[in-house]
């Protein structure tokens, strides 16, 4: 890659438990990625604006409550902003029966407790390659 992966790690909604997102942000940085980290309680509009300003390839959202259910709204907001190349991953407590809905809406990957840092780093790197290829295709059109 010509430049490091740019990842935004955030928490959207009312869930304030951010230990997991801080740990993930730290090991993504240790893997050489540029990580933009937000405190909890972000709104979708603020996340989209920051993703655009920081020119991120991927957004990682941590959810330990039901905040993952607003991911389709985040995906729609990214699309409306012309940022549908940005990949979205979700980690945390995501009930098995709700995961297909998220994946069908456009979430690229879901990580449950116990996912290894190596698994997350490898997945993020692969998704960034996809995001950059999608962006290049969109720019050529």
PDB file of C-alpha atoms in Angstrom:
ATOM      1  CA  UNK A   1       0.000   0.000   0.000  1.00  0.00           C
ATOM      2  CA  UNK A   2       1.214   3.465  -0.860  1.00  0.00           C
ATOM      3  CA  UNK A   3       0.113   4.888   2.476  1.00  0.00           C
ATOM      4  CA  UNK A   4      -1.166   3.458   5.770  1.00  0.00           C
ATOM      5  CA  UNK A   5      -4.719   2.318   6.216  1.00  0.00           C
ATOM      6  CA  UNK A   6      -6.905   5.099   7.651  1.00  0.00           C
ATOM      7  CA  UNK A   7      -9.425   3.803  10.168  1.00  0.00           C
ATOM      8  CA  UNK A   8     -12.010   5.636  12.255  1.00  0.00           C
ATOM      9  CA  UNK A   9     -12.896   3.851  15.512  1.00  0.00           C
ATOM     10  CA  UNK A  10     -16.046   5.162  17.157  1.00  0.00           C
ATOM     11  CA  UNK A  11     -19.109   4.509  19.274  1.00  0.00           C
ATOM     12  CA  UNK A  12     -22.456   5.757  18.023  1.00  0.00           C
ATOM     13  CA  UNK A  13     -25.474   6.197  20.232  1.00  0.00           C
ATOM     14  CA  UNK A  14     -25.835   6.009  23.977  1.00  0.00           C
ATOM     15  CA  UNK A  15     -23.413   3.197  24.820  1.00  0.00           C
ATOM     16  CA  UNK A  16     -20.522   4.686  26.799  1.00  0.00           C
ATOM     17  CA  UNK A  17     -18.501   1.520  27.402  1.00  0.00           C
ATOM     18  CA  UNK A  18     -15.404   2.249  25.338  1.00  0.00           C
ATOM     19  CA  UNK A  19     -12.707  -0.042  26.723  1.00  0.00           C
ATOM     20  CA  UNK A  20     -12.965  -2.462  23.803  1.00  0.00           C
ATOM     21  CA  UNK A  21     -12.827   0.275  21.184  1.00  0.00           C
ATOM     22  CA  UNK A  22      -9.760   1.778  22.870  1.00  0.00           C
ATOM     23  CA  UNK A  23      -8.019  -1.614  22.837  1.00  0.00           C
ATOM     24  CA  UNK A  24      -8.855  -2.155  19.164  1.00  0.00           C
ATOM     25  CA  UNK A  25      -7.678   1.355  18.260  1.00  0.00           C
ATOM     26  CA  UNK A  26      -4.378   0.700  20.048  1.00  0.00           C
ATOM     27  CA  UNK A  27      -3.582  -2.575  18.295  1.00  0.00           C
ATOM     28  CA  UNK A  28      -4.562  -1.160  14.895  1.00  0.00           C
ATOM     29  CA  UNK A  29      -2.083   1.660  15.550  1.00  0.00           C
ATOM     30  CA  UNK A  30       0.517  -0.902  16.624  1.00  0.00           C
ATOM     31  CA  UNK A  31      -0.062  -2.653  13.288  1.00  0.00           C
ATOM     32  CA  UNK A  32       0.934   0.568  11.500  1.00  0.00           C
ATOM     33  CA  UNK A  33      -2.487   1.959  10.667  1.00  0.00           C
ATOM     34  CA  UNK A  34      -3.523   5.582  11.068  1.00  0.00           C
ATOM     35  CA  UNK A  35      -6.364   5.521  13.581  1.00  0.00           C
ATOM     36  CA  UNK A  36      -8.762   8.325  14.332  1.00  0.00           C
ATOM     37  CA  UNK A  37     -10.472   7.617  17.640  1.00  0.00           C
ATOM     38  CA  UNK A  38     -13.593   9.341  18.942  1.00  0.00           C
ATOM     39  CA  UNK A  39     -15.014   9.349  22.426  1.00  0.00           C
ATOM     40  CA  UNK A  40     -18.385   7.623  22.948  1.00  0.00           C
ATOM     41  CA  UNK A  41     -21.826   9.064  22.242  1.00  0.00           C
ATOM     42  CA  UNK A  42     -21.253  10.127  18.639  1.00  0.00           C
ATOM     43  CA  UNK A  43     -24.079  10.957  16.247  1.00  0.00           C
ATOM     44  CA  UNK A  44     -24.216   9.506  12.750  1.00  0.00           C
ATOM     45  CA  UNK A  45     -23.846  12.914  11.093  1.00  0.00           C
ATOM     46  CA  UNK A  46     -20.724  13.688  13.126  1.00  0.00           C
ATOM     47  CA  UNK A  47     -19.158  10.324  12.239  1.00  0.00           C
ATOM     48  CA  UNK A  48     -19.826  10.822   8.523  1.00  0.00           C
ATOM     49  CA  UNK A  49     -18.404  14.348   8.645  1.00  0.00           C
ATOM     50  CA  UNK A  50     -15.279  13.178  10.456  1.00  0.00           C
ATOM     51  CA  UNK A  51     -14.855  10.221   8.083  1.00  0.00           C
ATOM     52  CA  UNK A  52     -14.985  12.630   5.159  1.00  0.00           C
ATOM     53  CA  UNK A  53     -12.587  15.146   6.737  1.00  0.00           C
ATOM     54  CA  UNK A  54     -10.095  12.437   7.662  1.00  0.00           C
ATOM     55  CA  UNK A  55     -10.464  10.575   4.335  1.00  0.00           C
ATOM     56  CA  UNK A  56     -10.853   7.207   6.034  1.00  0.00           C
ATOM     57  CA  UNK A  57     -10.970   3.836   4.330  1.00  0.00           C
ATOM     58  CA  UNK A  58     -12.903   2.061   7.062  1.00  0.00           C
ATOM     59  CA  UNK A  59     -15.068   2.804  10.084  1.00  0.00           C
ATOM     60  CA  UNK A  60     -15.092   0.475  13.066  1.00  0.00           C
ATOM     61  CA  UNK A  61     -18.046   0.803  15.434  1.00  0.00           C
ATOM     62  CA  UNK A  62     -18.132  -0.747  18.888  1.00  0.00           C
ATOM     63  CA  UNK A  63     -21.530  -1.735  20.269  1.00  0.00           C
ATOM     64  CA  UNK A  64     -22.257  -3.276  23.633  1.00  0.00           C
ATOM     65  CA  UNK A  65     -25.909  -2.274  23.707  1.00  0.00           C
ATOM     66  CA  UNK A  66     -28.349  -2.047  20.793  1.00  0.00           C
ATOM     67  CA  UNK A  67     -26.485   0.695  18.920  1.00  0.00           C
ATOM     68  CA  UNK A  68     -25.535  -1.757  16.195  1.00  0.00           C
ATOM     69  CA  UNK A  69     -29.153  -1.580  15.007  1.00  0.00           C
ATOM     70  CA  UNK A  70     -28.527   1.921  13.613  1.00  0.00           C
ATOM     71  CA  UNK A  71     -25.749   0.718  11.294  1.00  0.00           C
ATOM     72  CA  UNK A  72     -28.098   0.713   8.267  1.00  0.00           C
ATOM     73  CA  UNK A  73     -28.661   4.432   8.977  1.00  0.00           C
ATOM     74  CA  UNK A  74     -24.891   5.024   9.046  1.00  0.00           C
ATOM     75  CA  UNK A  75     -24.472   3.144   5.770  1.00  0.00           C
ATOM     76  CA  UNK A  76     -27.237   5.235   4.169  1.00  0.00           C
ATOM     77  CA  UNK A  77     -25.630   8.454   5.451  1.00  0.00           C
ATOM     78  CA  UNK A  78     -22.246   7.412   4.015  1.00  0.00           C
ATOM     79  CA  UNK A  79     -23.891   6.638   0.682  1.00  0.00           C
ATOM     80  CA  UNK A  80     -25.689  10.006   0.686  1.00  0.00           C
ATOM     81  CA  UNK A  81     -22.351  11.721   1.330  1.00  0.00           C
ATOM     82  CA  UNK A  82     -20.749   9.943  -1.645  1.00  0.00           C
ATOM     83  CA  UNK A  83     -18.662   7.744   0.629  1.00  0.00           C
ATOM     84  CA  UNK A  84     -20.083   4.333  -0.146  1.00  0.00           C
ATOM     85  CA  UNK A  85     -16.541   3.035  -0.763  1.00  0.00           C
ATOM     86  CA  UNK A  86     -15.853   3.286   3.003  1.00  0.00           C
ATOM     87  CA  UNK A  87     -16.116  -0.122   4.644  1.00  0.00           C
ATOM     88  CA  UNK A  88     -17.880  -0.592   7.967  1.00  0.00           C
ATOM     89  CA  UNK A  89     -17.111  -3.160  10.644  1.00  0.00           C
ATOM     90  CA  UNK A  90     -18.898  -3.673  13.945  1.00  0.00           C
ATOM     91  CA  UNK A  91     -17.594  -5.272  17.097  1.00  0.00           C
ATOM     92  CA  UNK A  92     -19.069  -6.110  20.450  1.00  0.00           C
ATOM     93  CA  UNK A  93     -22.194  -7.803  21.680  1.00  0.00           C
ATOM     94  CA  UNK A  94     -24.191  -8.477  18.508  1.00  0.00           C
ATOM     95  CA  UNK A  95     -26.864 -11.171  18.861  1.00  0.00           C
ATOM     96  CA  UNK A  96     -26.461 -13.961  16.302  1.00  0.00           C
ATOM     97  CA  UNK A  97     -30.007 -13.491  14.993  1.00  0.00           C
ATOM     98  CA  UNK A  98     -29.323  -9.784  14.231  1.00  0.00           C
ATOM     99  CA  UNK A  99     -26.045 -10.315  12.372  1.00  0.00           C
ATOM    100  CA  UNK A 100     -27.563 -11.282   8.987  1.00  0.00           C
ATOM    101  CA  UNK A 101     -29.566  -8.032   8.943  1.00  0.00           C
ATOM    102  CA  UNK A 102     -26.387  -6.016   9.463  1.00  0.00           C
ATOM    103  CA  UNK A 103     -24.448  -7.920   6.821  1.00  0.00           C
ATOM    104  CA  UNK A 104     -27.308  -7.561   4.329  1.00  0.00           C
ATOM    105  CA  UNK A 105     -27.416  -3.810   5.022  1.00  0.00           C
ATOM    106  CA  UNK A 106     -23.735  -3.486   4.083  1.00  0.00           C
ATOM    107  CA  UNK A 107     -21.681  -4.115   7.213  1.00  0.00           C
ATOM    108  CA  UNK A 108     -18.503  -5.791   5.949  1.00  0.00           C
ATOM    109  CA  UNK A 109     -17.581  -7.758   9.070  1.00  0.00           C
ATOM    110  CA  UNK A 110     -18.791  -8.397  12.603  1.00  0.00           C
ATOM    111  CA  UNK A 111     -16.436  -9.249  15.473  1.00  0.00           C
ATOM    112  CA  UNK A 112     -17.714 -10.840  18.652  1.00  0.00           C
ATOM    113  CA  UNK A 113     -15.909 -10.990  21.989  1.00  0.00           C
ATOM    114  CA  UNK A 114     -12.949 -13.301  21.664  1.00  0.00           C
ATOM    115  CA  UNK A 115     -11.930 -12.154  18.186  1.00  0.00           C
ATOM    116  CA  UNK A 116      -8.149 -11.958  18.043  1.00  0.00           C
ATOM    117  CA  UNK A 117      -6.208  -8.839  17.205  1.00  0.00           C
ATOM    118  CA  UNK A 118      -4.608 -10.727  14.321  1.00  0.00           C
ATOM    119  CA  UNK A 119      -8.017 -11.627  12.888  1.00  0.00           C
ATOM    120  CA  UNK A 120      -9.216  -8.030  13.120  1.00  0.00           C
ATOM    121  CA  UNK A 121      -6.011  -6.556  11.626  1.00  0.00           C
ATOM    122  CA  UNK A 122      -6.052  -9.037   8.730  1.00  0.00           C
ATOM    123  CA  UNK A 123      -9.726  -8.358   8.004  1.00  0.00           C
ATOM    124  CA  UNK A 124      -9.265  -4.582   8.183  1.00  0.00           C
ATOM    125  CA  UNK A 125      -6.316  -4.720   5.777  1.00  0.00           C
ATOM    126  CA  UNK A 126      -8.318  -6.765   3.271  1.00  0.00           C
ATOM    127  CA  UNK A 127     -11.304  -4.450   3.529  1.00  0.00           C
ATOM    128  CA  UNK A 128      -9.123  -1.372   3.035  1.00  0.00           C
ATOM    129  CA  UNK A 129      -7.837  -2.884  -0.217  1.00  0.00           C
ATOM    130  CA  UNK A 130     -11.476  -3.329  -1.286  1.00  0.00           C
ATOM    131  CA  UNK A 131     -12.378   0.221  -0.211  1.00  0.00           C
ATOM    132  CA  UNK A 132      -9.525   1.772  -2.146  1.00  0.00           C
ATOM    133  CA  UNK A 133     -10.326  -0.258  -5.254  1.00  0.00           C
ATOM    134  CA  UNK A 134     -13.998   0.786  -5.035  1.00  0.00           C
ATOM    135  CA  UNK A 135     -12.965   4.410  -4.644  1.00  0.00           C
ATOM    136  CA  UNK A 136     -10.693   4.236  -7.677  1.00  0.00           C
ATOM    137  CA  UNK A 137     -13.481   2.706  -9.768  1.00  0.00           C
ATOM    138  CA  UNK A 138     -15.898   5.423  -8.683  1.00  0.00           C
ATOM    139  CA  UNK A 139     -13.377   8.159  -9.492  1.00  0.00           C
ATOM    140  CA  UNK A 140     -12.780   6.725 -12.982  1.00  0.00           C
ATOM    141  CA  UNK A 141     -16.480   6.904 -13.820  1.00  0.00           C
TER     142      UNK A 141
END
